[in-house]
Structure formats: C-alpha cells, structure tokens
C-alpha cells in the first residue's frame, strides 16, 4: 500500500480524475493478454503530458515505488503486469497524432495513439506504417515501440525498430530526453534510441515517437495455398524466399485452426487440409502481377494441392480476417493455452516443423501452431489446464523442449512478443552470459533504484 | 460475504464469461472506451470485474455498480469480437444479480418497480408533469423545451422534446380497419412504446395510417405496457421485468404479428426469452412472442413486400438530402440494416446519402444517458460529425430513443439538421 500523501501528490500532478484507486479499477489494470499472470497495482495514473510523467517518475524514484508503464495492456508477455504493485502509468490518454509529414515521409505521435487509428490517418495521405502486430485494433504506438513489435508485414518490411527515427523518453530520474530526430539517416554517437526500442518499459517511459513511413502500396494480391503436408508447406515458404521473391506477408494456419474457424464462422475452408499458407504480394500493379504468377508456380512445384487467388479486395479481406481470428480459435480451445513466440531462421522452417511433430509424439501433447511463416516466427501452442498441476508441469516441460528445438536451429526465444514475465525463466539460457551481464549493468545505470517495470525480462538475483 | 447463489444470472452466461481471452480488440470499438480510455469502460474490463466478483475478490460496491452501468449495450464489442464473447449478456446478468442481492436504488425503485408497470398511472404522472412544463419553462424552439419537468432526472441542461398535449392512446381507436379495398387479410397488434405514446404520437398515427392504407388492420391493445427495457436491461430488475413481459405477451396473444416503431422496444421484447424466462411456461410463451415481433421497416419490406412505388416523401421532405442512423437495437441486436435502406432508396423525391459510421452508437441508451450525460454527449458529438459529413438536411432513424438523443445533439450544435422517425418521412 502506498502512503496517502503519495496519492495526494499524484493527484496534484495529473489531476484527481486521472488517479484511480478504487479496487474495481485496480482489478482492471491487473492483467494483460496472457492467461496466467495478474497482479493488482496500488494506483493507476493516467498522464496526458511528458511533464506529468516526469514528475510522477521523480516522485516514484524518490520514494522507491515500482512503476509499470502501460499502453492498452493487450501484450501477451506479462510485460505490462504490475507484478510488484506500485504505480501503473497508463498512456492511453496521450493519443494525439502530432504530425504527419508527407515531405519528410515521417510522422510524430504520442505513445497512446492506437496503431489502427494511426494507419487510418496515414491512409488518407496515401502513406503506410508497415509493422503490424495482429493486435493493431488495440495496441498503442508506445507499446509497439517498447516491445519492438512485428507482424505479418515484417517479412518484407521489417519490424518496428526499422522505422523508429526519433524518441522522447522520460528517465527514472524524471529527466526528459530527446533522441534521434526526423531524418532517416542519423550517425550521431551511440544508437540510444534502440536501447529504448524493445526495452519493455524497463529503461524509460516513451512520450513521443517519430517513425518513418512508406507510400501506401498501389496494388496487392492475396493467395491461399492448400497443403496436405505441413513440412512441405514450410519448405514451400523457404523455396519462395530462396527464389528471390519477397511477399509482403506469408502466414501459416494449421488444420486445427482451419477446423475451428469453419466451426465459428463457416467460410468454405478445406477442413481436410493439413495446413494453409496465406500470402500477399504488394507494390506497383505490374510487379504484383509478375510476382504472384511466380509465387503460384513455386507453391505448386513445392507440393501445394491447390492455390486460390482472391478475386477481389473483399475475398482477400475475408482470408486475412480468418487469419487474425486464428488466435481466438486457439485461445478459446482449452482451459489454459500456453502459446509461444519462437522464431527460427527462415530456411530452417521445415526442419522446425518436423521437430515439433516429434516433440508432440514424445510428450503426448497436441501442438497447435499458426504464425508468420515468412520470417520463421511461429506461435506453437499447447493446450492444458493450469489447475491440473501434474499435467501443467508436463506441459511446461514440453514447451521447454520447443524452446530448445528452436534455439538448437539458431532461432530465438521470442520473435515479437517480448520476454516480460512469460519467458524470463528461459532468458539466461538463450542469452550470451556476457551480454546478459551488460544488460543488467545498463539497467542499473539508467534506473539505479530499479523502479521501472521491475521483475521483468530476467530472473532477479536471490529470487 | 456474498454466496455463490447470488450469481445465478451471470452463471447462465458462463460461456460468455469464460470466452473472453482478453485480446482487448473491444477497446477499438467501444464508444465509451473511446471517450474515457480507461479499462473499466470496456467489455474486457467489465468482464474481468465480474470474474473478480465471482472469485470473491470484489464486492458489490457503489464503484462496481457505476462501472457496470457505464455501458450502452450497443453490442459493437460483440459484433467485432474474434472470440464472439457476448459481454453485454454478462453486464445485464450482473446488474440483475446485484439487484437480487442488494435491491434497486432510490429514486429508480419508485419509477421502475411501481410507476412504469402501471401504464395508466404513468400516463397521468407524465400528464401532470406536462402541465408544469408549460407553466415554468419557456419554450425554446417549437415543441422542444429546455429541461422538461417530468424528466428532470433526465435534464442536466439537455434539450428534450415536450410531452405531447394528447397521448397516442387518446387519439386513436383500438381497432383501425384497412382504408383501401384490396385488403391483405393481415391483422397486426401495434406495440406503441412509451416514447411514441407520450412524446411522439404523430409517429404512431403515421404508422397506423400507413398500414391501414396498405390493407392492414391495426389493433392497438389497451392493456399493453412498457416494454421493460429500462427495468430489466437497464436496472437489472428481472422480477418487475417479468411482470411487464407477461402483461405484453397477454395483450398480444391474439396476433400473428406485433409491429413496433421503436427498435429498443422490439429488441427488448425479443430478449424476454433470454433474460426473463424462469419457467418452462415462460420459456415457451416468450419464444413464441419473440417470433411475432416485427420492426416496422422489417414488416413493410419483408412481410408486406411493398413495391418501391409505395414509398413517397411527405411534402416538407421533398428535394431534401436524407441520411440514416442505425439504432444499435435495430442493427446489431436484431440484424436489421437492409430494410430501412431499401425504403429510403425507393423514395424518388429525396436524395439518400449513407452516413460514415451510420451504425455507431448515438450514446443514448436510456438510463445510461441519465447517469453519464457527459459521456453520452461526447459519444453523440462523434455521431454529429458523421451527420455533418453527409451534408444531409434530415437524419432519420427507427428508434424514438435515438431520436431523443439526436434532437438534443443537433440542438446543442446549433445544427439545422432535422431529426425524424423514418415513418414520419413517408407520405
């Protein structure tokens, strides 16, 4: 519990209505998009300016109060859970798009701007911001930068860090620091911006973001390839990339999801197919025409039973809606769904899929997965029940095997969700010990009192 | 301590309660969240509060009730939910559980439990109040008065329509025979709803006129009462809601069709079976009743199948630009979007324009707008922006509740746009 005078001081900083202390409100800031993590904060603060955030952090720093920065709280890593209580610093009310510059092809936004709102505003100007975590309807720009988020488009266009050109960050001390600018090129000293991009709220609070933009692609085409063999599907993706074609999106949907989606909203999917691969090409109309013909050829050569090409924008939209409903299909399927976020090198995709099959056989757990096949980023899921202690323990072990398999192929623990709480027990295994030590030193230097999102990313000493 | 038995209504919707996997997509669609941007505004947050209550982590408090009430039940969250979780079901059920455990608060207990179910008395009280509004309150514009007495709870500086000098039930006979020779043989019961009866009787007269001119016999059963929406959906008082439901089911027992011009009433009456059926008899009666209910636009287009030539604009609407607002209860609750547009597009003497976000909630939602008028206004301001973008002269809809809100909104914005019920537009 915080002392009453702390609450009073917070109210002085942001105004009384922007400080929430009712238990009902604390409850609604105790969770994120994960199934298992929850912890009540002591207070929720809803600032509207960097200056308010600066004063809040200064107060917290002086009184050693944990602060969990939070956007929409829809991340799936446990990252925005106030695991040590204290203050939830929620930026959802800082939601102004400050500037869209067509001339510079950049835009500057406040951290609470919702990604979809941003892209709708950009589309009016014929512009496009590609990083597209599938939570785009809710996620905030601050959250996507703090998590260095990615999504389907990243196979061609790269992840968030490839777009951030300027940040304003408030440090634990309360200092407001400006990094980068509005130029795409910037070779001035250390790349400190990247320290905060993907920092999961542990180093500072992002209060302003400048990102570079690209022109909205003029044309696009969506295809759906049906495979009877998942491994062949994975190989087909590698074959396409090896042929020098980079589709805008390459997504993977397994038989489990196909069947679940047909149950939920029938749309005539082939329920007997082992897997579906959804692809999109985009660019100039001529390039799209040429590219899609080549992709269809490679898919067929690689063993696709059938390749459907969406007739029009509506059909394409239906395919992609199906893909984004995929996670709902998965998460509604069991009491507890352990879904992970490993990524393997693109050319190891087929091998990884094979290994997942072996793990499934060995452990007896059905392993479901969908994901971003184009960048080797899959979301394997194990269905279990957290209340069944024995089974849950075995499920955790099976998940560990999946991590091991991904790492052994030169992959990584998390492609896009971040480490947060969910994966921190595996973190030391996936990280060079010297690098881990350096990270801890950086954290200590930037946030000496460990007030910013404490308890995340790596296991604490003595814990 | 609260016992498990107190959650029996929520438990009926356990599937919805468990279905939410906290993706948070509802934040993008929720009109209340869009204004407040806090988690307790949105379906995910409300559902998690109810889960916490069931787990014993929260109690029935003033704060809990306030957050639960801050929902327009517009269903936009459900319509866009990847997991198809119907959180409005949870909200209504949780309101009901709270009423069972704690009762209804004053002064709503007087209005809901006692006045609304007594239609005649309610009418007298409204009438009594309407005398006062004439004495004490200056007329602002036409028949719109600033803060009418009888609904001073609704007031807070709001523009609300005057209580009609004569109620619909005093103006029209019970049985209205077809006025044309080619009778369709169809006889309908007309559910007038409180708003049409007391505030917009001219809409009711138009409905009766239009139907009788197209060969339909229209009966206005005198025993009918309030649909119960504010009572069982808004306040969670299922016991009183049941009485009202039974009254209406009985009043319309002899009809194959129950036609209504209020989307909220129609949808609430269809919802009797979902929320109020506590016995097999009621289950059967309410299911049967739900099947008879037709919104007026649905009845004209799908049952009577009138040709486009049947629809002509009243003289004052001729040559005007007209846009349509989808009431939540018509669109998402009953799935009716095509029929009103078919009617509007058939009218030769008007220019129909589609409004951007035509299906966005207007923020009225009955008692929601009493409790939370400030949020309600902000939601309505976004609706106004949509109306303005069309350049329309007239906005029509099919729910007197929405009309109520749109009148207040256009007047607050000094907008010349006229608000009409779709039936008022028809010659």
PDB file of N, CA and C in Angstrom, chain A residues 2 6 9-15 18-19 43-68 86-90 170-175 205 451-452:
ATOM      1  N   UNK A   2       0.451   2.218  -0.779  1.00  0.00           N
ATOM      2  CA  UNK A   2       1.183   3.481  -0.826  1.00  0.00           C
ATOM      3  C   UNK A   2       0.664   4.402   0.277  1.00  0.00           C
ATOM      4  N   UNK A   6       1.311  10.099  -0.939  1.00  0.00           N
ATOM      5  CA  UNK A   6       1.777   9.818  -2.306  1.00  0.00           C
ATOM      6  C   UNK A   6       0.607   9.979  -3.286  1.00  0.00           C
ATOM      7  N   UNK A   9      -0.111  13.552  -3.788  1.00  0.00           N
ATOM      8  CA  UNK A   9       0.872  14.189  -4.682  1.00  0.00           C
ATOM      9  C   UNK A   9       0.623  13.804  -6.140  1.00  0.00           C
ATOM     10  N   UNK A  10       0.268  12.534  -6.368  1.00  0.00           N
ATOM     11  CA  UNK A  10      -0.046  12.110  -7.737  1.00  0.00           C
ATOM     12  C   UNK A  10      -1.247  12.880  -8.262  1.00  0.00           C
ATOM     13  N   UNK A  11      -2.234  13.081  -7.394  1.00  0.00           N
ATOM     14  CA  UNK A  11      -3.432  13.837  -7.806  1.00  0.00           C
ATOM     15  C   UNK A  11      -3.065  15.272  -8.156  1.00  0.00           C
ATOM     16  N   UNK A  12      -2.085  15.818  -7.410  1.00  0.00           N
ATOM     17  CA  UNK A  12      -1.643  17.177  -7.734  1.00  0.00           C
ATOM     18  C   UNK A  12      -0.961  17.214  -9.098  1.00  0.00           C
ATOM     19  N   UNK A  13      -0.265  16.142  -9.434  1.00  0.00           N
ATOM     20  CA  UNK A  13       0.483  16.116 -10.700  1.00  0.00           C
ATOM     21  C   UNK A  13      -0.447  15.973 -11.912  1.00  0.00           C
ATOM     22  N   UNK A  14      -1.334  15.004 -11.867  1.00  0.00           N
ATOM     23  CA  UNK A  14      -2.151  14.713 -13.067  1.00  0.00           C
ATOM     24  C   UNK A  14      -3.614  15.119 -12.923  1.00  0.00           C
ATOM     25  N   UNK A  15      -4.007  15.577 -11.756  1.00  0.00           N
ATOM     26  CA  UNK A  15      -5.420  15.902 -11.539  1.00  0.00           C
ATOM     27  C   UNK A  15      -6.142  14.707 -10.949  1.00  0.00           C
ATOM     28  N   UNK A  18      -7.622  11.646 -12.877  1.00  0.00           N
ATOM     29  CA  UNK A  18      -6.660  10.818 -13.613  1.00  0.00           C
ATOM     30  C   UNK A  18      -5.864   9.904 -12.685  1.00  0.00           C
ATOM     31  N   UNK A  19      -6.301   9.814 -11.429  1.00  0.00           N
ATOM     32  CA  UNK A  19      -5.668   8.890 -10.485  1.00  0.00           C
ATOM     33  C   UNK A  19      -6.740   7.909 -10.012  1.00  0.00           C
ATOM     34  N   UNK A  43      -2.045   1.891  -7.495  1.00  0.00           N
ATOM     35  CA  UNK A  43      -2.691   3.076  -8.048  1.00  0.00           C
ATOM     36  C   UNK A  43      -2.464   3.086  -9.569  1.00  0.00           C
ATOM     37  N   UNK A  44      -3.435   3.661 -10.295  1.00  0.00           N
ATOM     38  CA  UNK A  44      -3.288   3.820 -11.742  1.00  0.00           C
ATOM     39  C   UNK A  44      -3.237   5.316 -12.041  1.00  0.00           C
ATOM     40  N   UNK A  45      -2.231   5.738 -12.788  1.00  0.00           N
ATOM     41  CA  UNK A  45      -2.084   7.152 -13.126  1.00  0.00           C
ATOM     42  C   UNK A  45      -2.221   7.300 -14.643  1.00  0.00           C
ATOM     43  N   UNK A  46      -3.041   8.263 -15.062  1.00  0.00           N
ATOM     44  CA  UNK A  46      -3.317   8.471 -16.488  1.00  0.00           C
ATOM     45  C   UNK A  46      -2.831   9.859 -16.914  1.00  0.00           C
ATOM     46  N   UNK A  47      -1.533   9.981 -17.229  1.00  0.00           N
ATOM     47  CA  UNK A  47      -0.980  11.294 -17.566  1.00  0.00           C
ATOM     48  C   UNK A  47      -1.388  11.716 -18.978  1.00  0.00           C
ATOM     49  N   UNK A  48      -1.269  13.006 -19.244  1.00  0.00           N
ATOM     50  CA  UNK A  48      -1.515  13.487 -20.598  1.00  0.00           C
ATOM     51  C   UNK A  48      -0.313  14.248 -21.167  1.00  0.00           C
ATOM     52  N   UNK A  49       0.719  14.492 -20.352  1.00  0.00           N
ATOM     53  CA  UNK A  49       1.896  15.179 -20.877  1.00  0.00           C
ATOM     54  C   UNK A  49       3.179  14.518 -20.368  1.00  0.00           C
ATOM     55  N   UNK A  50       4.267  14.769 -21.095  1.00  0.00           N
ATOM     56  CA  UNK A  50       5.574  14.248 -20.684  1.00  0.00           C
ATOM     57  C   UNK A  50       5.978  14.846 -19.342  1.00  0.00           C
ATOM     58  N   UNK A  51       5.597  16.091 -19.146  1.00  0.00           N
ATOM     59  CA  UNK A  51       5.946  16.775 -17.911  1.00  0.00           C
ATOM     60  C   UNK A  51       5.294  16.070 -16.702  1.00  0.00           C
ATOM     61  N   UNK A  52       4.035  15.655 -16.873  1.00  0.00           N
ATOM     62  CA  UNK A  52       3.362  14.919 -15.797  1.00  0.00           C
ATOM     63  C   UNK A  52       4.056  13.593 -15.530  1.00  0.00           C
ATOM     64  N   UNK A  53       4.500  12.951 -16.601  1.00  0.00           N
ATOM     65  CA  UNK A  53       5.202  11.675 -16.435  1.00  0.00           C
ATOM     66  C   UNK A  53       6.519  11.913 -15.712  1.00  0.00           C
ATOM     67  N   UNK A  54       7.204  12.984 -16.085  1.00  0.00           N
ATOM     68  CA  UNK A  54       8.471  13.317 -15.444  1.00  0.00           C
ATOM     69  C   UNK A  54       8.287  13.509 -13.939  1.00  0.00           C
ATOM     70  N   UNK A  55       7.270  14.256 -13.553  1.00  0.00           N
ATOM     71  CA  UNK A  55       7.040  14.498 -12.129  1.00  0.00           C
ATOM     72  C   UNK A  55       6.619  13.221 -11.401  1.00  0.00           C
ATOM     73  N   UNK A  56       5.838  12.401 -12.096  1.00  0.00           N
ATOM     74  CA  UNK A  56       5.415  11.131 -11.487  1.00  0.00           C
ATOM     75  C   UNK A  56       6.630  10.236 -11.230  1.00  0.00           C
ATOM     76  N   UNK A  57       7.522  10.148 -12.227  1.00  0.00           N
ATOM     77  CA  UNK A  57       8.692   9.287 -12.066  1.00  0.00           C
ATOM     78  C   UNK A  57       9.622   9.826 -10.978  1.00  0.00           C
ATOM     79  N   UNK A  58       9.770  11.131 -10.927  1.00  0.00           N
ATOM     80  CA  UNK A  58      10.622  11.725  -9.896  1.00  0.00           C
ATOM     81  C   UNK A  58      10.097  11.346  -8.497  1.00  0.00           C
ATOM     82  N   UNK A  59       8.783  11.471  -8.346  1.00  0.00           N
ATOM     83  CA  UNK A  59       8.146  11.114  -7.071  1.00  0.00           C
ATOM     84  C   UNK A  59       8.359   9.633  -6.755  1.00  0.00           C
ATOM     85  N   UNK A  60       8.164   8.808  -7.761  1.00  0.00           N
ATOM     86  CA  UNK A  60       8.321   7.359  -7.567  1.00  0.00           C
ATOM     87  C   UNK A  60       9.771   7.020  -7.244  1.00  0.00           C
ATOM     88  N   UNK A  61      10.688   7.691  -7.925  1.00  0.00           N
ATOM     89  CA  UNK A  61      12.108   7.416  -7.727  1.00  0.00           C
ATOM     90  C   UNK A  61      12.538   7.797  -6.315  1.00  0.00           C
ATOM     91  N   UNK A  62      12.076   8.945  -5.864  1.00  0.00           N
ATOM     92  CA  UNK A  62      12.438   9.393  -4.515  1.00  0.00           C
ATOM     93  C   UNK A  62      11.888   8.449  -3.448  1.00  0.00           C
ATOM     94  N   UNK A  63      10.722   7.868  -3.747  1.00  0.00           N
ATOM     95  CA  UNK A  63      10.082   7.017  -2.745  1.00  0.00           C
ATOM     96  C   UNK A  63      10.212   5.529  -3.054  1.00  0.00           C
ATOM     97  N   UNK A  64      11.033   5.224  -4.058  1.00  0.00           N
ATOM     98  CA  UNK A  64      11.299   3.812  -4.435  1.00  0.00           C
ATOM     99  C   UNK A  64       9.999   3.044  -4.702  1.00  0.00           C
ATOM    100  N   UNK A  65       9.114   3.646  -5.490  1.00  0.00           N
ATOM    101  CA  UNK A  65       7.839   2.993  -5.812  1.00  0.00           C
ATOM    102  C   UNK A  65       7.938   2.370  -7.202  1.00  0.00           C
ATOM    103  N   UNK A  66       7.603   1.102  -7.345  1.00  0.00           N
ATOM    104  CA  UNK A  66       7.635   0.485  -8.680  1.00  0.00           C
ATOM    105  C   UNK A  66       6.658   1.180  -9.622  1.00  0.00           C
ATOM    106  N   UNK A  67       7.088   1.363 -10.872  1.00  0.00           N
ATOM    107  CA  UNK A  67       6.232   1.967 -11.893  1.00  0.00           C
ATOM    108  C   UNK A  67       6.173   1.020 -13.090  1.00  0.00           C
ATOM    109  N   UNK A  68       4.963   0.616 -13.469  1.00  0.00           N
ATOM    110  CA  UNK A  68       4.814  -0.216 -14.662  1.00  0.00           C
ATOM    111  C   UNK A  68       4.199   0.624 -15.777  1.00  0.00           C
ATOM    112  N   UNK A  86       2.573  -1.046  -6.818  1.00  0.00           N
ATOM    113  CA  UNK A  86       3.017   0.312  -7.118  1.00  0.00           C
ATOM    114  C   UNK A  86       2.117   0.992  -8.127  1.00  0.00           C
ATOM    115  N   UNK A  87       2.772   1.781  -9.010  1.00  0.00           N
ATOM    116  CA  UNK A  87       2.030   2.627  -9.947  1.00  0.00           C
ATOM    117  C   UNK A  87       1.926   1.968 -11.321  1.00  0.00           C
ATOM    118  N   UNK A  88       0.719   1.929 -11.885  1.00  0.00           N
ATOM    119  CA  UNK A  88       0.595   1.660 -13.313  1.00  0.00           C
ATOM    120  C   UNK A  88       0.502   3.018 -13.995  1.00  0.00           C
ATOM    121  N   UNK A  89       1.448   3.270 -14.885  1.00  0.00           N
ATOM    122  CA  UNK A  89       1.490   4.546 -15.594  1.00  0.00           C
ATOM    123  C   UNK A  89       0.944   4.281 -16.998  1.00  0.00           C
ATOM    124  N   UNK A  90      -0.322   4.651 -17.189  1.00  0.00           N
ATOM    125  CA  UNK A  90      -1.019   4.244 -18.410  1.00  0.00           C
ATOM    126  C   UNK A  90      -1.128   5.419 -19.379  1.00  0.00           C
ATOM    127  N   UNK A 170      11.226   9.628 -20.988  1.00  0.00           N
ATOM    128  CA  UNK A 170      11.428  10.138 -19.635  1.00  0.00           C
ATOM    129  C   UNK A 170      12.156   9.060 -18.840  1.00  0.00           C
ATOM    130  N   UNK A 171      13.272   9.452 -18.220  1.00  0.00           N
ATOM    131  CA  UNK A 171      14.066   8.505 -17.444  1.00  0.00           C
ATOM    132  C   UNK A 171      13.533   8.403 -16.013  1.00  0.00           C
ATOM    133  N   UNK A 172      14.001   7.392 -15.307  1.00  0.00           N
ATOM    134  CA  UNK A 172      13.539   7.180 -13.931  1.00  0.00           C
ATOM    135  C   UNK A 172      13.800   8.415 -13.067  1.00  0.00           C
ATOM    136  N   UNK A 173      14.848   9.144 -13.394  1.00  0.00           N
ATOM    137  CA  UNK A 173      15.182  10.351 -12.632  1.00  0.00           C
ATOM    138  C   UNK A 173      14.182  11.480 -12.874  1.00  0.00           C
ATOM    139  N   UNK A 174      13.384  11.336 -13.924  1.00  0.00           N
ATOM    140  CA  UNK A 174      12.447  12.388 -14.286  1.00  0.00           C
ATOM    141  C   UNK A 174      12.955  13.244 -15.439  1.00  0.00           C
ATOM    142  N   UNK A 175      14.216  13.028 -15.846  1.00  0.00           N
ATOM    143  CA  UNK A 175      14.731  13.786 -16.985  1.00  0.00           C
ATOM    144  C   UNK A 175      13.995  13.428 -18.271  1.00  0.00           C
ATOM    145  N   UNK A 205      10.180   5.818 -19.971  1.00  0.00           N
ATOM    146  CA  UNK A 205       8.804   5.890 -20.474  1.00  0.00           C
ATOM    147  C   UNK A 205       8.815   6.716 -21.761  1.00  0.00           C
ATOM    148  N   UNK A 451      13.085   1.088 -10.350  1.00  0.00           N
ATOM    149  CA  UNK A 451      11.648   1.371 -10.198  1.00  0.00           C
ATOM    150  C   UNK A 451      10.869   1.057 -11.469  1.00  0.00           C
ATOM    151  N   UNK A 452      11.556   1.050 -12.634  1.00  0.00           N
ATOM    152  CA  UNK A 452      10.822   0.905 -13.892  1.00  0.00           C
ATOM    153  C   UNK A 452      10.596  -0.562 -14.264  1.00  0.00           C
TER     154      UNK A 452
END
